[in-house]
CSV table of C-alpha atoms in Angstrom, one decimal:
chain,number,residue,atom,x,y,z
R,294,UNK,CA,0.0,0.0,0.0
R,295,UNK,CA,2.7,2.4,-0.6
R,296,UNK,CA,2.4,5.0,-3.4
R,297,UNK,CA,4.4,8.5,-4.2
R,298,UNK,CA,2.3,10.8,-6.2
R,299,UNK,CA,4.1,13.2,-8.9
R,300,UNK,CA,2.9,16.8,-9.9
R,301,UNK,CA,2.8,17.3,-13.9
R,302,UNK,CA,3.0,20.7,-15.1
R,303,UNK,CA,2.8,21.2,-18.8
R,304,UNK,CA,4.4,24.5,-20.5
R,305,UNK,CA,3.3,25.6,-23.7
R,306,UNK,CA,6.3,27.0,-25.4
R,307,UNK,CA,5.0,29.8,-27.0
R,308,UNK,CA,7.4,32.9,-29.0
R,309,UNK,CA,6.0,36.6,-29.5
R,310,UNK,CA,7.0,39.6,-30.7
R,311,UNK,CA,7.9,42.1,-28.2
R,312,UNK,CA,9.0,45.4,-30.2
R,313,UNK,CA,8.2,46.4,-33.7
R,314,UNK,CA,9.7,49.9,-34.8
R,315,UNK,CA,10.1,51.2,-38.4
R,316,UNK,CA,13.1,54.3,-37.7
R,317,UNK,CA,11.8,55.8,-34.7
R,318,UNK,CA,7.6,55.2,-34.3
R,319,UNK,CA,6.9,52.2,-32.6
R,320,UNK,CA,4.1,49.9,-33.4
R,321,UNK,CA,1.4,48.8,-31.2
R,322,UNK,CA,1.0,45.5,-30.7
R,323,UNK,CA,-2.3,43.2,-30.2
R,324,UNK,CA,-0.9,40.3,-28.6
R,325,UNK,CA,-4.4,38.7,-28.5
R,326,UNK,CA,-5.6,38.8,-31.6
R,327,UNK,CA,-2.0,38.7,-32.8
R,328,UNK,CA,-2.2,42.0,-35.2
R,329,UNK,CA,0.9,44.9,-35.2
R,330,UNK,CA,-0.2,48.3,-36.7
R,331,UNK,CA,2.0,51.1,-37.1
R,332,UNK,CA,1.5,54.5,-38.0
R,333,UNK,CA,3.9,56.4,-40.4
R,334,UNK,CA,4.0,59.7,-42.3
R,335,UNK,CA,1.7,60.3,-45.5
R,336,UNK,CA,5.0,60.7,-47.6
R,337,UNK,CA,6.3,57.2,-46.2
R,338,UNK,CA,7.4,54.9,-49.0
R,339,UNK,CA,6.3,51.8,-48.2
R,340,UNK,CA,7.6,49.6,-50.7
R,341,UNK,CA,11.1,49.6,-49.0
R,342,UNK,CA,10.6,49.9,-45.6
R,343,UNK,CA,13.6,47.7,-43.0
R,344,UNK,CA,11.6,47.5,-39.6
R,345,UNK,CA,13.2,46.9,-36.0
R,346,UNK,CA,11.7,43.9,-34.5
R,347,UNK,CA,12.6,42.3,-30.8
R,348,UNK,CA,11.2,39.0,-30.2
R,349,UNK,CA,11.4,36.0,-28.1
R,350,UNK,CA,15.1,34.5,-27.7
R,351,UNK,CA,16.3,31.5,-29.8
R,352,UNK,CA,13.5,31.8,-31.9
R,353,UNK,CA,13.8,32.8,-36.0
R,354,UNK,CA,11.7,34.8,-37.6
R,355,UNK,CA,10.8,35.4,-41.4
R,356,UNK,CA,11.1,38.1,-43.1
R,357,UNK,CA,14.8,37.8,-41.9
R,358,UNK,CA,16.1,40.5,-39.1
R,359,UNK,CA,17.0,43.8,-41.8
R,360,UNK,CA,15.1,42.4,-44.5
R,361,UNK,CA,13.8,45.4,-47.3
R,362,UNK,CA,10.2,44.7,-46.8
R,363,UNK,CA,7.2,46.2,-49.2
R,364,UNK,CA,4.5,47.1,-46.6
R,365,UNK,CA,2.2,48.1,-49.8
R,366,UNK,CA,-0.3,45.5,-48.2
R,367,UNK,CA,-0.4,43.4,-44.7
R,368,UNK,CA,2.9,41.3,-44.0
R,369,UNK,CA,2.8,38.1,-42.2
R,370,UNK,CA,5.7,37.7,-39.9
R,371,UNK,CA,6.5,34.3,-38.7
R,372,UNK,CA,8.1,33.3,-35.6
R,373,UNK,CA,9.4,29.6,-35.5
R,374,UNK,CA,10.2,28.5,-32.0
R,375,UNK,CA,10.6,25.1,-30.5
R,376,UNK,CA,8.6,23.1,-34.0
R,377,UNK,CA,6.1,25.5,-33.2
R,378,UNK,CA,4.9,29.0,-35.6
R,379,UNK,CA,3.3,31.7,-34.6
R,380,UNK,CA,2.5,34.3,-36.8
R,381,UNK,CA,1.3,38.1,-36.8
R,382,UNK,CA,-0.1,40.2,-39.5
R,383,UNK,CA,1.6,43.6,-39.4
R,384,UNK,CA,0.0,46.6,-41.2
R,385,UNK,CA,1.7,50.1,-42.1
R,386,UNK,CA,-1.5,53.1,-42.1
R,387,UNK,CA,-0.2,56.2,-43.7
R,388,UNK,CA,-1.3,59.1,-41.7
R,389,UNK,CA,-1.6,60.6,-38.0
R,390,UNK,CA,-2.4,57.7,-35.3
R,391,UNK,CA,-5.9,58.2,-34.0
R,392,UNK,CA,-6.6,60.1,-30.3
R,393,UNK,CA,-7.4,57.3,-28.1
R,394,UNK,CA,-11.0,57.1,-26.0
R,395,UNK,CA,-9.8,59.1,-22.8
R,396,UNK,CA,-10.7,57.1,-19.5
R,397,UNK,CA,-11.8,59.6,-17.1
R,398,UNK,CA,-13.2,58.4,-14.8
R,399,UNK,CA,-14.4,54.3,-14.5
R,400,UNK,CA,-14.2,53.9,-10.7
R,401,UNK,CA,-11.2,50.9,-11.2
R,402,UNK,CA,-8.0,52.0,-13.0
R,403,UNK,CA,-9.0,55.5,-13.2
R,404,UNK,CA,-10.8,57.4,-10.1
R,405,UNK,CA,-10.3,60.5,-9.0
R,406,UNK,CA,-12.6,62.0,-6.4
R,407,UNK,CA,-15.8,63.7,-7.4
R,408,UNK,CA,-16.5,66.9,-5.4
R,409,UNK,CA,-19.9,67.6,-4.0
R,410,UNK,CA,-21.9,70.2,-5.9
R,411,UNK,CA,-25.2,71.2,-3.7
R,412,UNK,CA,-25.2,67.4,-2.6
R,413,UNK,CA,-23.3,64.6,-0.9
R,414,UNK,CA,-21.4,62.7,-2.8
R,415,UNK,CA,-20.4,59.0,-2.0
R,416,UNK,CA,-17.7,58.0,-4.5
R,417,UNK,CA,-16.6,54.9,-4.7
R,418,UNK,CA,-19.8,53.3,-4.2
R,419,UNK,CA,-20.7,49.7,-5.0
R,420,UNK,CA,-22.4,49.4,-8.1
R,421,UNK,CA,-26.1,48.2,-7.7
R,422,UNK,CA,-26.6,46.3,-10.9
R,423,UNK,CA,-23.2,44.7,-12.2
R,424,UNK,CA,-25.3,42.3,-14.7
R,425,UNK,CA,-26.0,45.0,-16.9
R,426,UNK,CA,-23.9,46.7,-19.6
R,427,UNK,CA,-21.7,48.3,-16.9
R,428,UNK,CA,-20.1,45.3,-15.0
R,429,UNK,CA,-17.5,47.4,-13.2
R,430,UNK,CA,-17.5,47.3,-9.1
R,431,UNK,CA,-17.1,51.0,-8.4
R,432,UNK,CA,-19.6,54.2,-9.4
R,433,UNK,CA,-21.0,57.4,-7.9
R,434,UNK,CA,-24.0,57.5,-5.9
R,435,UNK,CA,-25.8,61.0,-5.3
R,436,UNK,CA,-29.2,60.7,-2.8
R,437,UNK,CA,-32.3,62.5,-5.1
R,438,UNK,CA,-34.1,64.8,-3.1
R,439,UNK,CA,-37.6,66.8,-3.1
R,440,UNK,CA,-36.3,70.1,-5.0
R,441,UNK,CA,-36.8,72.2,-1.8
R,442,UNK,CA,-33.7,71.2,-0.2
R,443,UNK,CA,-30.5,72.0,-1.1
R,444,UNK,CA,-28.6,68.2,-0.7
R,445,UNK,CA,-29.3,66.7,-4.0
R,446,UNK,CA,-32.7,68.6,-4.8
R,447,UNK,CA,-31.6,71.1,-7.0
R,448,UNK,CA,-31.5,70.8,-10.9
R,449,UNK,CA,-27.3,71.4,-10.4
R,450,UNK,CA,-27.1,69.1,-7.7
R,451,UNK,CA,-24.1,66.7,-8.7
R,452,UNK,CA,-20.4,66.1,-8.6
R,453,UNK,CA,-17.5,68.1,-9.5
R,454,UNK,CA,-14.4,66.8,-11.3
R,455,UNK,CA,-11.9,70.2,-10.9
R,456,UNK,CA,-9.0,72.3,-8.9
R,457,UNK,CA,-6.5,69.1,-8.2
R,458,UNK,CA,-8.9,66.3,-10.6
R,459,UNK,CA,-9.2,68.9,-13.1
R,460,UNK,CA,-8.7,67.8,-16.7
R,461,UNK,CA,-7.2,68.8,-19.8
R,462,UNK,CA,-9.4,68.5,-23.1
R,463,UNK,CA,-8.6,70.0,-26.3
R,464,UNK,CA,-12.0,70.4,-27.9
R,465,UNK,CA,-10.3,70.5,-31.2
R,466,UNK,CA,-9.4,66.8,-30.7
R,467,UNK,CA,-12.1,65.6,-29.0
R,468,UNK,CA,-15.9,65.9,-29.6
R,469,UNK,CA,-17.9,64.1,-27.4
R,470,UNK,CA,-18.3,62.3,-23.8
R,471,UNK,CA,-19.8,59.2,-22.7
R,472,UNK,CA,-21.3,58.6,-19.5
R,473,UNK,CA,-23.1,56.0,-17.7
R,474,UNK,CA,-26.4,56.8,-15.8
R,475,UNK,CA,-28.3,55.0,-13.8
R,476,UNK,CA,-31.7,55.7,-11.8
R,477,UNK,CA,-35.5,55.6,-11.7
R,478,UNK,CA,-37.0,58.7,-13.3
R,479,UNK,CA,-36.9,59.5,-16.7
R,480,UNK,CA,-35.1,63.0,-18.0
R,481,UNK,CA,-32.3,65.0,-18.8
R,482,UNK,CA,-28.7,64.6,-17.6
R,483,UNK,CA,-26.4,67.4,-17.7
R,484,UNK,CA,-23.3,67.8,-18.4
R,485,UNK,CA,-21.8,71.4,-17.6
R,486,UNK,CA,-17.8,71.8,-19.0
R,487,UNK,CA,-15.7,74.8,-18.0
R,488,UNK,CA,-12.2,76.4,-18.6
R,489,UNK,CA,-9.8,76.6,-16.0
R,490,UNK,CA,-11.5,79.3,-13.2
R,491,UNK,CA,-15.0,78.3,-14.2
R,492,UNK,CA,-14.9,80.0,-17.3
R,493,UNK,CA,-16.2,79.5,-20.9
R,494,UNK,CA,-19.3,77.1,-19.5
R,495,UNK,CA,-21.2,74.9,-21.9
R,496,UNK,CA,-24.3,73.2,-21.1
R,497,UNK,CA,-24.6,69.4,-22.3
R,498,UNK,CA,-27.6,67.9,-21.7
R,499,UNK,CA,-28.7,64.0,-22.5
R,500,UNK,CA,-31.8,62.1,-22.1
R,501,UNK,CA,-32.1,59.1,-19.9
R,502,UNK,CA,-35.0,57.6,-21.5
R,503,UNK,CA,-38.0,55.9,-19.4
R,504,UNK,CA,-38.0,52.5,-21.4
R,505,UNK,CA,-34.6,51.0,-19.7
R,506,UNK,CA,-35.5,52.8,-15.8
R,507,UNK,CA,-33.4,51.5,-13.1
R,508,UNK,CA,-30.7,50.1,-15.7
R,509,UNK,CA,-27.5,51.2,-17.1
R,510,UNK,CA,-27.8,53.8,-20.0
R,511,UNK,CA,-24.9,55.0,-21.6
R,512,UNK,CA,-25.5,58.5,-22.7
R,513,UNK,CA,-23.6,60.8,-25.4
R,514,UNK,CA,-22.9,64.7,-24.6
R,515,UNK,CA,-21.6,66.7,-27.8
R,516,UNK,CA,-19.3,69.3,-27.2
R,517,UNK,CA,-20.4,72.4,-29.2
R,518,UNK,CA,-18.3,72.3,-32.8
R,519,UNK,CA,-17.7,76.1,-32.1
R,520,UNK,CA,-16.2,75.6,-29.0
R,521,UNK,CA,-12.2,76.6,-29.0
R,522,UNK,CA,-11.6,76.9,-24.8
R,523,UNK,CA,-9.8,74.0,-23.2
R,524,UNK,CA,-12.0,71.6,-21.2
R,525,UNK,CA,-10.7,71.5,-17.4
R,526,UNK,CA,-13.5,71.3,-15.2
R,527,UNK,CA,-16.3,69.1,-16.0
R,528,UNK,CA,-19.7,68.9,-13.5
R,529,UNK,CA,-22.3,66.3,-13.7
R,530,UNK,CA,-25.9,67.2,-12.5
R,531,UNK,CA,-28.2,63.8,-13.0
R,532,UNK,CA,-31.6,65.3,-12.8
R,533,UNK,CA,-31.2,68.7,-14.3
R,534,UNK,CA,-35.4,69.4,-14.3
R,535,UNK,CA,-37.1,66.2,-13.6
R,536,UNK,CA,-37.5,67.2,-10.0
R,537,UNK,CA,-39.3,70.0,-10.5
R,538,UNK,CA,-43.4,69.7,-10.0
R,539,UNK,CA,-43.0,65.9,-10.0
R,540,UNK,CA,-46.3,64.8,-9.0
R,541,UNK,CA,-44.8,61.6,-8.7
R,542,UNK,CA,-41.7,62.4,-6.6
R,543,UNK,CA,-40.0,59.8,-4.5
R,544,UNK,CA,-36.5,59.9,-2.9
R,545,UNK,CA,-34.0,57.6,-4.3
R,546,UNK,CA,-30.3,56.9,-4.9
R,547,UNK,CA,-28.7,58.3,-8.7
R,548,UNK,CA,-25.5,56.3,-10.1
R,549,UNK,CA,-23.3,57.5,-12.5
R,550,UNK,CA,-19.9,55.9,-13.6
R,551,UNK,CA,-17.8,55.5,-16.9
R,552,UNK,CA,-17.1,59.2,-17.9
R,553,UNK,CA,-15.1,58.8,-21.3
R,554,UNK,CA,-14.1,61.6,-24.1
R,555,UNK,CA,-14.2,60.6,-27.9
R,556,UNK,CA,-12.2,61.9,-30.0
R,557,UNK,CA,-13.4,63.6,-33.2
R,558,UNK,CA,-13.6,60.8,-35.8
């Protein structure tokens, strides 16, 4: 009745490209769908292009290390390691690389505090309703009161991002913002942007619509195409009017989370 027993681990040897550079850009790399794209002037020939790549040791790629490679259309490049190939399909786009979506606030990676505007403010609250579209842990809650008082009640009740979480948005880049709402009465959402001093205010108002209540809506805010002033304040107010006369009035908590700026397509 004696018996030893033997743990097995099994190690997929597995080779990737680590750095691709063509002179001095530097490509960005999809590792999961296995996809390089890289970004290079308009003037660019791309018919004789010699790109930098770093890649897992002892194995060889094709096309060979300071290979002249035509970029005219996709290139395959092939990593042999260990009997195994892996392969990535690397693509040269003439022209400026796009503005990424700019995280501002998703209560994870990126959450600064939200300052209480005519209310209190809980942030980093536990999100009620995680099976939804917004599956994150962390939002802002904001108590939604009877429009006679002033903590949460009044149509600018909200949060505050600004002074040390103050942003920095070039409207010239960037022309819209995302948010997420949730709650249980139907109307506008505002969004109120501002220069540095609370200057140059814009107004920008979205409708949380009555046929999804008490669920995640993600709502669009367009920043005005005229606008020139830098974006550094930004204040959300999630009930702008539908407190006012509402014969139907009850008290309840407001959510909002996922604050994101677009950039002009």
């Amino acid at each position: 009745d004696l018996y030893q027993r033997y743990k097995v681990t099994v190690d997929v040897a597995k080779a990737k490209v680590t750095k691709f550079k063509i002179g001095s850009v530097e490509a960005d790399i999809d590792e999961t769908n296995k996809k390089i794209s890289i970004y290079l002037p308009v003037s660019t020939d791309v018919t004789a292009l010699i790109p930098v790549v770093e890649y897992t040791e002892g194995a060889t790629i094709t096309p060979a290390p300071g290979s002249v490679v035509d970029f005219t259309n996709p290139v395959i490049y092939s990593l042999d390691y260990l009997g195994s190939v892996f392969s990535y399909e690397v693509t040269v786009i003439l022209g400026e690389k796009p503005k990424p979506v700019l995280i501002i606030y998703d209560g994870e990676t990126v959450s600064p505090t939200w300052a209480s505007i005519a209310s209190t403010i809980n942030n980093g609250y536990i999100n009620p309703k995680t099976d939804g579209i917004n599956t994150t842990n962390n939002c802002i809650s904001i108590m939604r009161k009877k429009e006679d008082t002033d903590d949460g009640g009044r149509p600018w009740s909200g949060g505050a991002l600004w002074n040390e979480n103050k942003v920095n948005i070039d409207p010239s880049e960037y022309g819209k913002f995302t948010l997420m709402v949730l709650k249980n009465v139907a109307g506008d959402v505002q969004l109120e942007i501002q220069s540095n001093g609370e200057q140059n205010k814009d107004w920008l108002k979205a409708s949380y619509s009555a046929d999804a209540l008490g669920e995640w809506q993600e709502l669009t805010f367009i920043i005005p195409v005229g606008r020139t002033a830098l974006i550094n304040n930004i204040l959300v107010a999630p009930h702008v009017l539908d407190v006012m006369n509402d014969p139907n009035f009850s008290t309840h908590m407001m959510y909002w989370d996922q604050l994101k700026a677009h950039p002009i397509e």
